[in-house]
Each structure stands twice: as structure tokens, then as C-alpha cells.
Amino acid sequence: MDIGWKIVSAGSMAVAGMVASKVVNVGWKAVTGHNPPEDPEDPGVRLAEVLTFALISGALMGLARQLALTGASRWYGGNREVEA
């Protein structure tokens, strides 16, 4: 496997993860008016809120990762085999 591709794909996924995390956190605060749930054991946090946040953040992380790998593959030079 090409070491350059490994570096590019890992870097693109790391950046995508950071950006997606920031978008989710800012979006959650904008919509709900409070910070995202951090500790599911906190008695002030409802289970529905934790589940909703997990679903939204997971979906956006997956989408960001896929888009980052697709963009990195195009930039790096064509179709690359993507390792999950």
C-alpha cells in the first residue's frame, strides 16, 4: 500500500472529524440552547437527549469521513482503495 495515500487519508479523516465535531457541537447549542450532553451518567441529562445527540453526531461523522476520503482520493490522484 502506498504510504503517501495512508498519510493523506489519515490526515483528511482527522481534519474531517475535528470539523464535524465542531459543527455538531455548535449546531446542538444553537438548536437546544445548551451544550451537548457529555456525561450520560449525569442525572440532569435525559436518555432521549443522549440518544439524539449520538445519532446526529454519528451520522455527521460518517458523512464527513466519507466526503473527506472521496476528496482526498480525487486530490491524490484517482480512485484509491479505501480502508475502513
PDB file of N, CA, C and O in Angstrom:
ATOM      1  N   MET A   1       0.862  -1.183   0.000  1.00  0.00           N
ATOM      2  CA  MET A   1       0.000   0.000   0.000  1.00  0.00           C
ATOM      3  C   MET A   1       0.896   1.230   0.000  1.00  0.00           C
ATOM      4  O   MET A   1       1.929   1.274   0.629  1.00  0.00           O
ATOM      5  N   ASP A   2       0.467   2.235  -0.678  1.00  0.00           N
ATOM      6  CA  ASP A   2       1.186   3.489  -0.827  1.00  0.00           C
ATOM      7  C   ASP A   2       1.195   4.268   0.494  1.00  0.00           C
ATOM      8  O   ASP A   2       0.139   4.624   1.019  1.00  0.00           O
ATOM      9  N   ILE A   3       2.376   4.553   1.034  1.00  0.00           N
ATOM     10  CA  ILE A   3       2.495   5.256   2.315  1.00  0.00           C
ATOM     11  C   ILE A   3       1.965   6.689   2.205  1.00  0.00           C
ATOM     12  O   ILE A   3       1.385   7.223   3.155  1.00  0.00           O
ATOM     13  N   GLY A   4       2.148   7.293   1.046  1.00  0.00           N
ATOM     14  CA  GLY A   4       1.633   8.650   0.844  1.00  0.00           C
ATOM     15  C   GLY A   4       0.119   8.697   0.973  1.00  0.00           C
ATOM     16  O   GLY A   4      -0.453   9.598   1.601  1.00  0.00           O
ATOM     17  N   TRP A   5      -0.544   7.683   0.393  1.00  0.00           N
ATOM     18  CA  TRP A   5      -2.005   7.627   0.486  1.00  0.00           C
ATOM     19  C   TRP A   5      -2.445   7.425   1.922  1.00  0.00           C
ATOM     20  O   TRP A   5      -3.419   8.014   2.373  1.00  0.00           O
ATOM     21  N   LYS A   6      -1.725   6.588   2.650  1.00  0.00           N
ATOM     22  CA  LYS A   6      -2.075   6.368   4.056  1.00  0.00           C
ATOM     23  C   LYS A   6      -1.993   7.671   4.843  1.00  0.00           C
ATOM     24  O   LYS A   6      -2.863   7.975   5.661  1.00  0.00           O
ATOM     25  N   ILE A   7      -0.973   8.450   4.593  1.00  0.00           N
ATOM     26  CA  ILE A   7      -0.808   9.732   5.298  1.00  0.00           C
ATOM     27  C   ILE A   7      -1.908  10.707   4.902  1.00  0.00           C
ATOM     28  O   ILE A   7      -2.532  11.358   5.755  1.00  0.00           O
ATOM     29  N   VAL A   8      -2.166  10.812   3.603  1.00  0.00           N
ATOM     30  CA  VAL A   8      -3.203  11.740   3.118  1.00  0.00           C
ATOM     31  C   VAL A   8      -4.579  11.341   3.631  1.00  0.00           C
ATOM     32  O   VAL A   8      -5.351  12.187   4.104  1.00  0.00           O
ATOM     33  N   SER A   9      -4.905  10.060   3.574  1.00  0.00           N
ATOM     34  CA  SER A   9      -6.239   9.632   4.007  1.00  0.00           C
ATOM     35  C   SER A   9      -6.406   9.802   5.517  1.00  0.00           C
ATOM     36  O   SER A   9      -7.452  10.258   5.983  1.00  0.00           O
ATOM     37  N   ALA A  10      -5.383   9.467   6.286  1.00  0.00           N
ATOM     38  CA  ALA A  10      -5.469   9.634   7.743  1.00  0.00           C
ATOM     39  C   ALA A  10      -5.588  11.108   8.111  1.00  0.00           C
ATOM     40  O   ALA A  10      -6.382  11.482   8.982  1.00  0.00           O
ATOM     41  N   GLY A  11      -4.831  11.947   7.451  1.00  0.00           N
ATOM     42  CA  GLY A  11      -4.909  13.384   7.721  1.00  0.00           C
ATOM     43  C   GLY A  11      -6.255  13.973   7.362  1.00  0.00           C
ATOM     44  O   GLY A  11      -6.826  14.776   8.113  1.00  0.00           O
ATOM     45  N   SER A  12      -6.781  13.555   6.220  1.00  0.00           N
ATOM     46  CA  SER A  12      -8.076  14.093   5.800  1.00  0.00           C
ATOM     47  C   SER A  12      -9.189  13.649   6.743  1.00  0.00           C
ATOM     48  O   SER A  12     -10.093  14.415   7.066  1.00  0.00           O
ATOM     49  N   MET A  13      -9.109  12.407   7.219  1.00  0.00           N
ATOM     50  CA  MET A  13     -10.131  11.927   8.157  1.00  0.00           C
ATOM     51  C   MET A  13     -10.009  12.623   9.511  1.00  0.00           C
ATOM     52  O   MET A  13     -11.020  12.908  10.151  1.00  0.00           O
ATOM     53  N   ALA A  14      -8.788  12.912   9.948  1.00  0.00           N
ATOM     54  CA  ALA A  14      -8.607  13.611  11.225  1.00  0.00           C
ATOM     55  C   ALA A  14      -9.195  15.020  11.147  1.00  0.00           C
ATOM     56  O   ALA A  14      -9.914  15.452  12.058  1.00  0.00           O
ATOM     57  N   VAL A  15      -8.897  15.719  10.071  1.00  0.00           N
ATOM     58  CA  VAL A  15      -9.433  17.075   9.903  1.00  0.00           C
ATOM     59  C   VAL A  15     -10.952  17.039   9.783  1.00  0.00           C
ATOM     60  O   VAL A  15     -11.657  17.847  10.399  1.00  0.00           O
ATOM     61  N   ALA A  16     -11.467  16.095   9.011  1.00  0.00           N
ATOM     62  CA  ALA A  16     -12.924  15.970   8.857  1.00  0.00           C
ATOM     63  C   ALA A  16     -13.583  15.688  10.196  1.00  0.00           C
ATOM     64  O   ALA A  16     -14.651  16.231  10.504  1.00  0.00           O
ATOM     65  N   GLY A  17     -12.970  14.846  11.012  1.00  0.00           N
ATOM     66  CA  GLY A  17     -13.517  14.545  12.329  1.00  0.00           C
ATOM     67  C   GLY A  17     -13.565  15.758  13.231  1.00  0.00           C
ATOM     68  O   GLY A  17     -14.555  15.989  13.937  1.00  0.00           O
ATOM     69  N   MET A  18     -12.500  16.556  13.212  1.00  0.00           N
ATOM     70  CA  MET A  18     -12.467  17.766  14.037  1.00  0.00           C
ATOM     71  C   MET A  18     -13.525  18.771  13.584  1.00  0.00           C
ATOM     72  O   MET A  18     -14.220  19.363  14.407  1.00  0.00           O
ATOM     73  N   VAL A  19     -13.633  18.942  12.272  1.00  0.00           N
ATOM     74  CA  VAL A  19     -14.620  19.894  11.737  1.00  0.00           C
ATOM     75  C   VAL A  19     -16.037  19.412  12.034  1.00  0.00           C
ATOM     76  O   VAL A  19     -16.886  20.197  12.486  1.00  0.00           O
ATOM     77  N   ALA A  20     -16.294  18.148  11.813  1.00  0.00           N
ATOM     78  CA  ALA A  20     -17.638  17.609  12.073  1.00  0.00           C
ATOM     79  C   ALA A  20     -18.000  17.727  13.548  1.00  0.00           C
ATOM     80  O   ALA A  20     -19.129  18.083  13.894  1.00  0.00           O
ATOM     81  N   SER A  21     -17.047  17.462  14.424  1.00  0.00           N
ATOM     82  CA  SER A  21     -17.300  17.583  15.858  1.00  0.00           C
ATOM     83  C   SER A  21     -17.666  19.015  16.234  1.00  0.00           C
ATOM     84  O   SER A  21     -18.604  19.252  16.994  1.00  0.00           O
ATOM     85  N   LYS A  22     -16.933  19.964  15.685  1.00  0.00           N
ATOM     86  CA  LYS A  22     -17.212  21.376  15.971  1.00  0.00           C
ATOM     87  C   LYS A  22     -18.586  21.774  15.437  1.00  0.00           C
ATOM     88  O   LYS A  22     -19.355  22.456  16.124  1.00  0.00           O
ATOM     89  N   VAL A  23     -18.917  21.325  14.235  1.00  0.00           N
ATOM     90  CA  VAL A  23     -20.225  21.642  13.635  1.00  0.00           C
ATOM     91  C   VAL A  23     -21.351  21.058  14.478  1.00  0.00           C
ATOM     92  O   VAL A  23     -22.355  21.730  14.746  1.00  0.00           O
ATOM     93  N   VAL A  24     -21.195  19.821  14.914  1.00  0.00           N
ATOM     94  CA  VAL A  24     -22.223  19.179  15.732  1.00  0.00           C
ATOM     95  C   VAL A  24     -22.398  19.938  17.047  1.00  0.00           C
ATOM     96  O   VAL A  24     -23.525  20.230  17.468  1.00  0.00           O
ATOM     97  N   ASN A  25     -21.303  20.273  17.705  1.00  0.00           N
ATOM     98  CA  ASN A  25     -21.391  20.968  18.993  1.00  0.00           C
ATOM     99  C   ASN A  25     -22.020  22.350  18.859  1.00  0.00           C
ATOM    100  O   ASN A  25     -22.888  22.722  19.655  1.00  0.00           O
ATOM    101  N   VAL A  26     -21.598  23.104  17.860  1.00  0.00           N
ATOM    102  CA  VAL A  26     -22.157  24.448  17.652  1.00  0.00           C
ATOM    103  C   VAL A  26     -23.628  24.348  17.241  1.00  0.00           C
ATOM    104  O   VAL A  26     -24.475  25.099  17.738  1.00  0.00           O
ATOM    105  N   GLY A  27     -23.942  23.413  16.360  1.00  0.00           N
ATOM    106  CA  GLY A  27     -25.323  23.229  15.927  1.00  0.00           C
ATOM    107  C   GLY A  27     -26.232  22.806  17.068  1.00  0.00           C
ATOM    108  O   GLY A  27     -27.360  23.287  17.200  1.00  0.00           O
ATOM    109  N   TRP A  28     -25.738  21.897  17.913  1.00  0.00           N
ATOM    110  CA  TRP A  28     -26.530  21.436  19.062  1.00  0.00           C
ATOM    111  C   TRP A  28     -26.848  22.608  19.987  1.00  0.00           C
ATOM    112  O   TRP A  28     -27.975  22.765  20.433  1.00  0.00           O
ATOM    113  N   LYS A  29     -25.824  23.433  20.252  1.00  0.00           N
ATOM    114  CA  LYS A  29     -26.032  24.570  21.149  1.00  0.00           C
ATOM    115  C   LYS A  29     -26.993  25.585  20.524  1.00  0.00           C
ATOM    116  O   LYS A  29     -27.829  26.166  21.221  1.00  0.00           O
ATOM    117  N   ALA A  30     -26.895  25.780  19.215  1.00  0.00           N
ATOM    118  CA  ALA A  30     -27.786  26.724  18.538  1.00  0.00           C
ATOM    119  C   ALA A  30     -29.232  26.250  18.572  1.00  0.00           C
ATOM    120  O   ALA A  30     -30.151  27.051  18.748  1.00  0.00           O
ATOM    121  N   VAL A  31     -29.442  24.960  18.421  1.00  0.00           N
ATOM    122  CA  VAL A  31     -30.805  24.421  18.372  1.00  0.00           C
ATOM    123  C   VAL A  31     -31.403  24.249  19.762  1.00  0.00           C
ATOM    124  O   VAL A  31     -32.558  24.597  19.990  1.00  0.00           O
ATOM    125  N   THR A  32     -30.619  23.716  20.703  1.00  0.00           N
ATOM    126  CA  THR A  32     -31.162  23.402  22.027  1.00  0.00           C
ATOM    127  C   THR A  32     -30.953  24.509  23.052  1.00  0.00           C
ATOM    128  O   THR A  32     -31.650  24.542  24.060  1.00  0.00           O
ATOM    129  N   GLY A  33     -29.972  25.359  22.816  1.00  0.00           N
ATOM    130  CA  GLY A  33     -29.689  26.430  23.771  1.00  0.00           C
ATOM    131  C   GLY A  33     -28.742  26.027  24.892  1.00  0.00           C
ATOM    132  O   GLY A  33     -28.437  26.822  25.763  1.00  0.00           O
ATOM    133  N   HIS A  34     -28.250  24.784  24.871  1.00  0.00           N
ATOM    134  CA  HIS A  34     -27.272  24.366  25.874  1.00  0.00           C
ATOM    135  C   HIS A  34     -26.231  23.443  25.248  1.00  0.00           C
ATOM    136  O   HIS A  34     -26.384  22.987  24.127  1.00  0.00           O
ATOM    137  N   ASN A  35     -25.166  23.214  25.999  1.00  0.00           N
ATOM    138  CA  ASN A  35     -24.074  22.394  25.495  1.00  0.00           C
ATOM    139  C   ASN A  35     -24.517  20.947  25.269  1.00  0.00           C
ATOM    140  O   ASN A  35     -25.441  20.468  25.917  1.00  0.00           O
ATOM    141  N   PRO A  36     -23.827  20.246  24.365  1.00  0.00           N
ATOM    142  CA  PRO A  36     -24.157  18.840  24.131  1.00  0.00           C
ATOM    143  C   PRO A  36     -23.954  18.008  25.392  1.00  0.00           C
ATOM    144  O   PRO A  36     -23.129  18.353  26.238  1.00  0.00           O
ATOM    145  N   PRO A  37     -24.683  16.909  25.524  1.00  0.00           N
ATOM    146  CA  PRO A  37     -24.502  16.048  26.692  1.00  0.00           C
ATOM    147  C   PRO A  37     -23.115  15.419  26.670  1.00  0.00           C
ATOM    148  O   PRO A  37     -22.687  14.875  25.653  1.00  0.00           O
ATOM    149  N   GLU A  38     -22.399  15.538  27.781  1.00  0.00           N
ATOM    150  CA  GLU A  38     -21.048  14.984  27.853  1.00  0.00           C
ATOM    151  C   GLU A  38     -20.996  13.729  28.714  1.00  0.00           C
ATOM    152  O   GLU A  38     -20.231  12.825  28.453  1.00  0.00           O
ATOM    153  N   ASP A  39     -21.808  13.702  29.753  1.00  0.00           N
ATOM    154  CA  ASP A  39     -21.774  12.582  30.680  1.00  0.00           C
ATOM    155  C   ASP A  39     -23.159  11.954  30.760  1.00  0.00           C
ATOM    156  O   ASP A  39     -24.067  12.508  31.370  1.00  0.00           O
ATOM    157  N   PRO A  40     -23.334  10.784  30.145  1.00  0.00           N
ATOM    158  CA  PRO A  40     -24.653  10.154  30.185  1.00  0.00           C
ATOM    159  C   PRO A  40     -25.084   9.754  31.596  1.00  0.00           C
ATOM    160  O   PRO A  40     -26.259   9.515  31.839  1.00  0.00           O
ATOM    161  N   GLU A  41     -24.152   9.700  32.530  1.00  0.00           N
ATOM    162  CA  GLU A  41     -24.470   9.361  33.915  1.00  0.00           C
ATOM    163  C   GLU A  41     -25.004  10.566  34.703  1.00  0.00           C
ATOM    164  O   GLU A  41     -25.499  10.415  35.813  1.00  0.00           O
ATOM    165  N   ASP A  42     -24.891  11.755  34.118  1.00  0.00           N
ATOM    166  CA  ASP A  42     -25.378  12.971  34.770  1.00  0.00           C
ATOM    167  C   ASP A  42     -26.896  12.883  34.913  1.00  0.00           C
ATOM    168  O   ASP A  42     -27.605  12.679  33.930  1.00  0.00           O
ATOM    169  N   PRO A  43     -27.416  13.026  36.137  1.00  0.00           N
ATOM    170  CA  PRO A  43     -28.872  12.906  36.322  1.00  0.00           C
ATOM    171  C   PRO A  43     -29.679  14.001  35.619  1.00  0.00           C
ATOM    172  O   PRO A  43     -30.870  13.831  35.387  1.00  0.00           O
ATOM    173  N   GLY A  44     -29.033  15.096  35.241  1.00  0.00           N
ATOM    174  CA  GLY A  44     -29.732  16.173  34.552  1.00  0.00           C
ATOM    175  C   GLY A  44     -29.872  15.940  33.055  1.00  0.00           C
ATOM    176  O   GLY A  44     -30.514  16.713  32.362  1.00  0.00           O
ATOM    177  N   VAL A  45     -29.278  14.877  32.557  1.00  0.00           N
ATOM    178  CA  VAL A  45     -29.317  14.592  31.124  1.00  0.00           C
ATOM    179  C   VAL A  45     -30.318  13.463  30.873  1.00  0.00           C
ATOM    180  O   VAL A  45     -30.231  12.399  31.459  1.00  0.00           O
ATOM    181  N   ARG A  46     -31.263  13.733  29.989  1.00  0.00           N
ATOM    182  CA  ARG A  46     -32.262  12.712  29.654  1.00  0.00           C
ATOM    183  C   ARG A  46     -31.705  11.731  28.631  1.00  0.00           C
ATOM    184  O   ARG A  46     -30.884  12.080  27.788  1.00  0.00           O
ATOM    185  N   LEU A  47     -32.177  10.500  28.705  1.00  0.00           N
ATOM    186  CA  LEU A  47     -31.736   9.454  27.798  1.00  0.00           C
ATOM    187  C   LEU A  47     -32.044   9.821  26.347  1.00  0.00           C
ATOM    188  O   LEU A  47     -31.228   9.597  25.454  1.00  0.00           O
ATOM    189  N   ALA A  48     -33.211  10.401  26.113  1.00  0.00           N
ATOM    190  CA  ALA A  48     -33.593  10.785  24.751  1.00  0.00           C
ATOM    191  C   ALA A  48     -32.611  11.812  24.182  1.00  0.00           C
ATOM    192  O   ALA A  48     -32.268  11.760  22.992  1.00  0.00           O
ATOM    193  N   GLU A  49     -32.143  12.710  25.021  1.00  0.00           N
ATOM    194  CA  GLU A  49     -31.185  13.721  24.571  1.00  0.00           C
ATOM    195  C   GLU A  49     -29.854  13.073  24.203  1.00  0.00           C
ATOM    196  O   GLU A  49     -29.250  13.403  23.180  1.00  0.00           O
ATOM    197  N   VAL A  50     -29.395  12.150  25.020  1.00  0.00           N
ATOM    198  CA  VAL A  50     -28.137  11.453  24.748  1.00  0.00           C
ATOM    199  C   VAL A  50     -28.248  10.651  23.453  1.00  0.00           C
ATOM    200  O   VAL A  50     -27.347  10.684  22.605  1.00  0.00           O
ATOM    201  N   LEU A  51     -29.342   9.929  23.274  1.00  0.00           N
ATOM    202  CA  LEU A  51     -29.533   9.132  22.066  1.00  0.00           C
ATOM    203  C   LEU A  51     -29.627   9.999  20.821  1.00  0.00           C
ATOM    204  O   LEU A  51     -29.040   9.676  19.781  1.00  0.00           O
ATOM    205  N   THR A  52     -30.347  11.100  20.911  1.00  0.00           N
ATOM    206  CA  THR A  52     -30.471  12.010  19.771  1.00  0.00           C
ATOM    207  C   THR A  52     -29.123  12.586  19.388  1.00  0.00           C
ATOM    208  O   THR A  52     -28.756  12.615  18.208  1.00  0.00           O
ATOM    209  N   PHE A  53     -28.369  13.019  20.384  1.00  0.00           N
ATOM    210  CA  PHE A  53     -27.045  13.571  20.109  1.00  0.00           C
ATOM    211  C   PHE A  53     -26.135  12.513  19.488  1.00  0.00           C
ATOM    212  O   PHE A  53     -25.400  12.789  18.537  1.00  0.00           O
ATOM    213  N   ALA A  54     -26.177  11.297  19.998  1.00  0.00           N
ATOM    214  CA  ALA A  54     -25.338  10.218  19.470  1.00  0.00           C
ATOM    215  C   ALA A  54     -25.686   9.907  18.016  1.00  0.00           C
ATOM    216  O   ALA A  54     -24.789   9.706  17.185  1.00  0.00           O
ATOM    217  N   LEU A  55     -26.976   9.860  17.707  1.00  0.00           N
ATOM    218  CA  LEU A  55     -27.400   9.582  16.333  1.00  0.00           C
ATOM    219  C   LEU A  55     -26.958  10.674  15.367  1.00  0.00           C
ATOM    220  O   LEU A  55     -26.427  10.393  14.290  1.00  0.00           O
ATOM    221  N   ILE A  56     -27.171  11.919  15.768  1.00  0.00           N
ATOM    222  CA  ILE A  56     -26.805  13.043  14.902  1.00  0.00           C
ATOM    223  C   ILE A  56     -25.299  13.111  14.712  1.00  0.00           C
ATOM    224  O   ILE A  56     -24.803  13.234  13.589  1.00  0.00           O
ATOM    225  N   SER A  57     -24.554  13.031  15.810  1.00  0.00           N
ATOM    226  CA  SER A  57     -23.098  13.152  15.692  1.00  0.00           C
ATOM    227  C   SER A  57     -22.507  11.969  14.930  1.00  0.00           C
ATOM    228  O   SER A  57     -21.594  12.140  14.123  1.00  0.00           O
ATOM    229  N   GLY A  58     -23.028  10.774  15.149  1.00  0.00           N
ATOM    230  CA  GLY A  58     -22.532   9.609  14.418  1.00  0.00           C
ATOM    231  C   GLY A  58     -22.775   9.711  12.922  1.00  0.00           C
ATOM    232  O   GLY A  58     -21.900   9.393  12.115  1.00  0.00           O
ATOM    233  N   ALA A  59     -23.957  10.160  12.563  1.00  0.00           N
ATOM    234  CA  ALA A  59     -24.286  10.302  11.140  1.00  0.00           C
ATOM    235  C   ALA A  59     -23.402  11.354  10.481  1.00  0.00           C
ATOM    236  O   ALA A  59     -22.879  11.145   9.377  1.00  0.00           O
ATOM    237  N   LEU A  60     -23.212  12.480  11.152  1.00  0.00           N
ATOM    238  CA  LEU A  60     -22.383  13.531  10.571  1.00  0.00           C
ATOM    239  C   LEU A  60     -20.914  13.134  10.517  1.00  0.00           C
ATOM    240  O   LEU A  60     -20.209  13.486   9.569  1.00  0.00           O
ATOM    241  N   MET A  61     -20.443  12.393  11.497  1.00  0.00           N
ATOM    242  CA  MET A  61     -19.054  11.915  11.471  1.00  0.00           C
ATOM    243  C   MET A  61     -18.850  10.957  10.300  1.00  0.00           C
ATOM    244  O   MET A  61     -17.846  11.021   9.598  1.00  0.00           O
ATOM    245  N   GLY A  62     -19.788  10.056  10.103  1.00  0.00           N
ATOM    246  CA  GLY A  62     -19.693   9.115   8.982  1.00  0.00           C
ATOM    247  C   GLY A  62     -19.716   9.829   7.639  1.00  0.00           C
ATOM    248  O   GLY A  62     -18.934   9.505   6.739  1.00  0.00           O
ATOM    249  N   LEU A  63     -20.602  10.794   7.507  1.00  0.00           N
ATOM    250  CA  LEU A  63     -20.682  11.567   6.268  1.00  0.00           C
ATOM    251  C   LEU A  63     -19.400  12.352   6.033  1.00  0.00           C
ATOM    252  O   LEU A  63     -18.858  12.364   4.925  1.00  0.00           O
ATOM    253  N   ALA A  64     -18.897  13.009   7.071  1.00  0.00           N
ATOM    254  CA  ALA A  64     -17.666  13.794   6.947  1.00  0.00           C
ATOM    255  C   ALA A  64     -16.496  12.898   6.546  1.00  0.00           C
ATOM    256  O   ALA A  64     -15.676  13.264   5.693  1.00  0.00           O
ATOM    257  N   ARG A  65     -16.417  11.722   7.139  1.00  0.00           N
ATOM    258  CA  ARG A  65     -15.333  10.792   6.813  1.00  0.00           C
ATOM    259  C   ARG A  65     -15.411  10.365   5.350  1.00  0.00           C
ATOM    260  O   ARG A  65     -14.399  10.339   4.646  1.00  0.00           O
ATOM    261  N   GLN A  66     -16.599  10.018   4.893  1.00  0.00           N
ATOM    262  CA  GLN A  66     -16.757   9.581   3.507  1.00  0.00           C
ATOM    263  C   GLN A  66     -16.408  10.705   2.538  1.00  0.00           C
ATOM    264  O   GLN A  66     -15.713  10.484   1.546  1.00  0.00           O
ATOM    265  N   LEU A  67     -16.887  11.910   2.811  1.00  0.00           N
ATOM    266  CA  LEU A  67     -16.590  13.042   1.933  1.00  0.00           C
ATOM    267  C   LEU A  67     -15.099  13.364   1.937  1.00  0.00           C
ATOM    268  O   LEU A  67     -14.527  13.699   0.897  1.00  0.00           O
ATOM    269  N   ALA A  68     -14.461  13.268   3.099  1.00  0.00           N
ATOM    270  CA  ALA A  68     -13.023  13.546   3.195  1.00  0.00           C
ATOM    271  C   ALA A  68     -12.227  12.531   2.390  1.00  0.00           C
ATOM    272  O   ALA A  68     -11.289  12.895   1.673  1.00  0.00           O
ATOM    273  N   LEU A  69     -12.574  11.262   2.505  1.00  0.00           N
ATOM    274  CA  LEU A  69     -11.845  10.236   1.753  1.00  0.00           C
ATOM    275  C   LEU A  69     -12.061  10.376   0.249  1.00  0.00           C
ATOM    276  O   LEU A  69     -11.133  10.184  -0.542  1.00  0.00           O
ATOM    277  N   THR A  70     -13.278  10.726  -0.139  1.00  0.00           N
ATOM    278  CA  THR A  70     -13.558  10.923  -1.561  1.00  0.00           C
ATOM    279  C   THR A  70     -12.752  12.101  -2.105  1.00  0.00           C
ATOM    280  O   THR A  70     -12.123  12.002  -3.161  1.00  0.00           O
ATOM    281  N   GLY A  71     -12.745  13.207  -1.363  1.00  0.00           N
ATOM    282  CA  GLY A  71     -11.977  14.372  -1.784  1.00  0.00           C
ATOM    283  C   GLY A  71     -10.480  14.110  -1.796  1.00  0.00           C
ATOM    284  O   GLY A  71      -9.767  14.529  -2.705  1.00  0.00           O
ATOM    285  N   ALA A  72      -9.994  13.404  -0.784  1.00  0.00           N
ATOM    286  CA  ALA A  72      -8.569  13.082  -0.722  1.00  0.00           C
ATOM    287  C   ALA A  72      -8.170  12.174  -1.876  1.00  0.00           C
ATOM    288  O   ALA A  72      -7.098  12.334  -2.462  1.00  0.00           O
ATOM    289  N   SER A  73      -9.028  11.237  -2.220  1.00  0.00           N
ATOM    290  CA  SER A  73      -8.743  10.334  -3.331  1.00  0.00           C
ATOM    291  C   SER A  73      -8.651  11.099  -4.647  1.00  0.00           C
ATOM    292  O   SER A  73      -7.749  10.862  -5.448  1.00  0.00           O
ATOM    293  N   ARG A  74      -9.563  12.019  -4.850  1.00  0.00           N
ATOM    294  CA  ARG A  74      -9.515  12.840  -6.077  1.00  0.00           C
ATOM    295  C   ARG A  74      -8.247  13.688  -6.103  1.00  0.00           C
ATOM    296  O   ARG A  74      -7.588  13.801  -7.124  1.00  0.00           O
ATOM    297  N   TRP A  75      -7.929  14.303  -4.975  1.00  0.00           N
ATOM    298  CA  TRP A  75      -6.751  15.158  -4.898  1.00  0.00           C
ATOM    299  C   TRP A  75      -5.472  14.351  -5.088  1.00  0.00           C
ATOM    300  O   TRP A  75      -4.558  14.780  -5.780  1.00  0.00           O
ATOM    301  N   TYR A  76      -5.407  13.171  -4.495  1.00  0.00           N
ATOM    302  CA  TYR A  76      -4.207  12.353  -4.518  1.00  0.00           C
ATOM    303  C   TYR A  76      -3.963  11.721  -5.888  1.00  0.00           C
ATOM    304  O   TYR A  76      -2.867  11.367  -6.215  1.00  0.00           O
ATOM    305  N   GLY A  77      -5.006  11.583  -6.655  1.00  0.00           N
ATOM    306  CA  GLY A  77      -4.782  11.059  -7.997  1.00  0.00           C
ATOM    307  C   GLY A  77      -5.614   9.874  -8.386  1.00  0.00           C
ATOM    308  O   GLY A  77      -5.085   8.821  -8.685  1.00  0.00           O
ATOM    309  N   GLY A  78      -6.891  10.012  -8.322  1.00  0.00           N
ATOM    310  CA  GLY A  78      -7.752   8.959  -8.823  1.00  0.00           C
ATOM    311  C   GLY A  78      -8.356   8.106  -7.742  1.00  0.00           C
ATOM    312  O   GLY A  78      -8.328   8.431  -6.565  1.00  0.00           O
ATOM    313  N   ASN A  79      -8.906   7.005  -8.186  1.00  0.00           N
ATOM    314  CA  ASN A  79      -9.596   6.102  -7.254  1.00  0.00           C
ATOM    315  C   ASN A  79      -8.574   5.353  -6.416  1.00  0.00           C
ATOM    316  O   ASN A  79      -7.730   4.648  -6.927  1.00  0.00           O
ATOM    317  N   ARG A  80      -8.732   5.487  -5.136  1.00  0.00           N
ATOM    318  CA  ARG A  80      -7.880   4.769  -4.178  1.00  0.00           C
ATOM    319  C   ARG A  80      -8.737   3.784  -3.438  1.00  0.00           C
ATOM    320  O   ARG A  80      -9.910   4.041  -3.165  1.00  0.00           O
ATOM    321  N   GLU A  81      -8.151   2.701  -3.050  1.00  0.00           N
ATOM    322  CA  GLU A  81      -8.859   1.729  -2.217  1.00  0.00           C
ATOM    323  C   GLU A  81      -8.961   2.299  -0.821  1.00  0.00           C
ATOM    324  O   GLU A  81      -7.966   2.665  -0.200  1.00  0.00           O
ATOM    325  N   VAL A  82     -10.173   2.399  -0.327  1.00  0.00           N
ATOM    326  CA  VAL A  82     -10.415   2.985   0.995  1.00  0.00           C
ATOM    327  C   VAL A  82     -10.464   1.871   2.023  1.00  0.00           C
ATOM    328  O   VAL A  82     -11.245   0.944   1.912  1.00  0.00           O
ATOM    329  N   GLU A  83      -9.588   1.977   3.040  1.00  0.00           N
ATOM    330  CA  GLU A  83      -9.596   1.009   4.121  1.00  0.00           C
ATOM    331  C   GLU A  83     -10.367   1.584   5.288  1.00  0.00           C
ATOM    332  O   GLU A  83     -10.123   2.689   5.714  1.00  0.00           O
ATOM    333  N   ALA A  84     -11.324   0.842   5.791  1.00  0.00           N
ATOM    334  CA  ALA A  84     -12.138   1.322   6.910  1.00  0.00           C
ATOM    335  C   ALA A  84     -11.434   1.124   8.223  1.00  0.00           C
ATOM    336  O   ALA A  84     -10.585   0.369   8.441  1.00  0.00           O
TER     337      ALA A  84
END
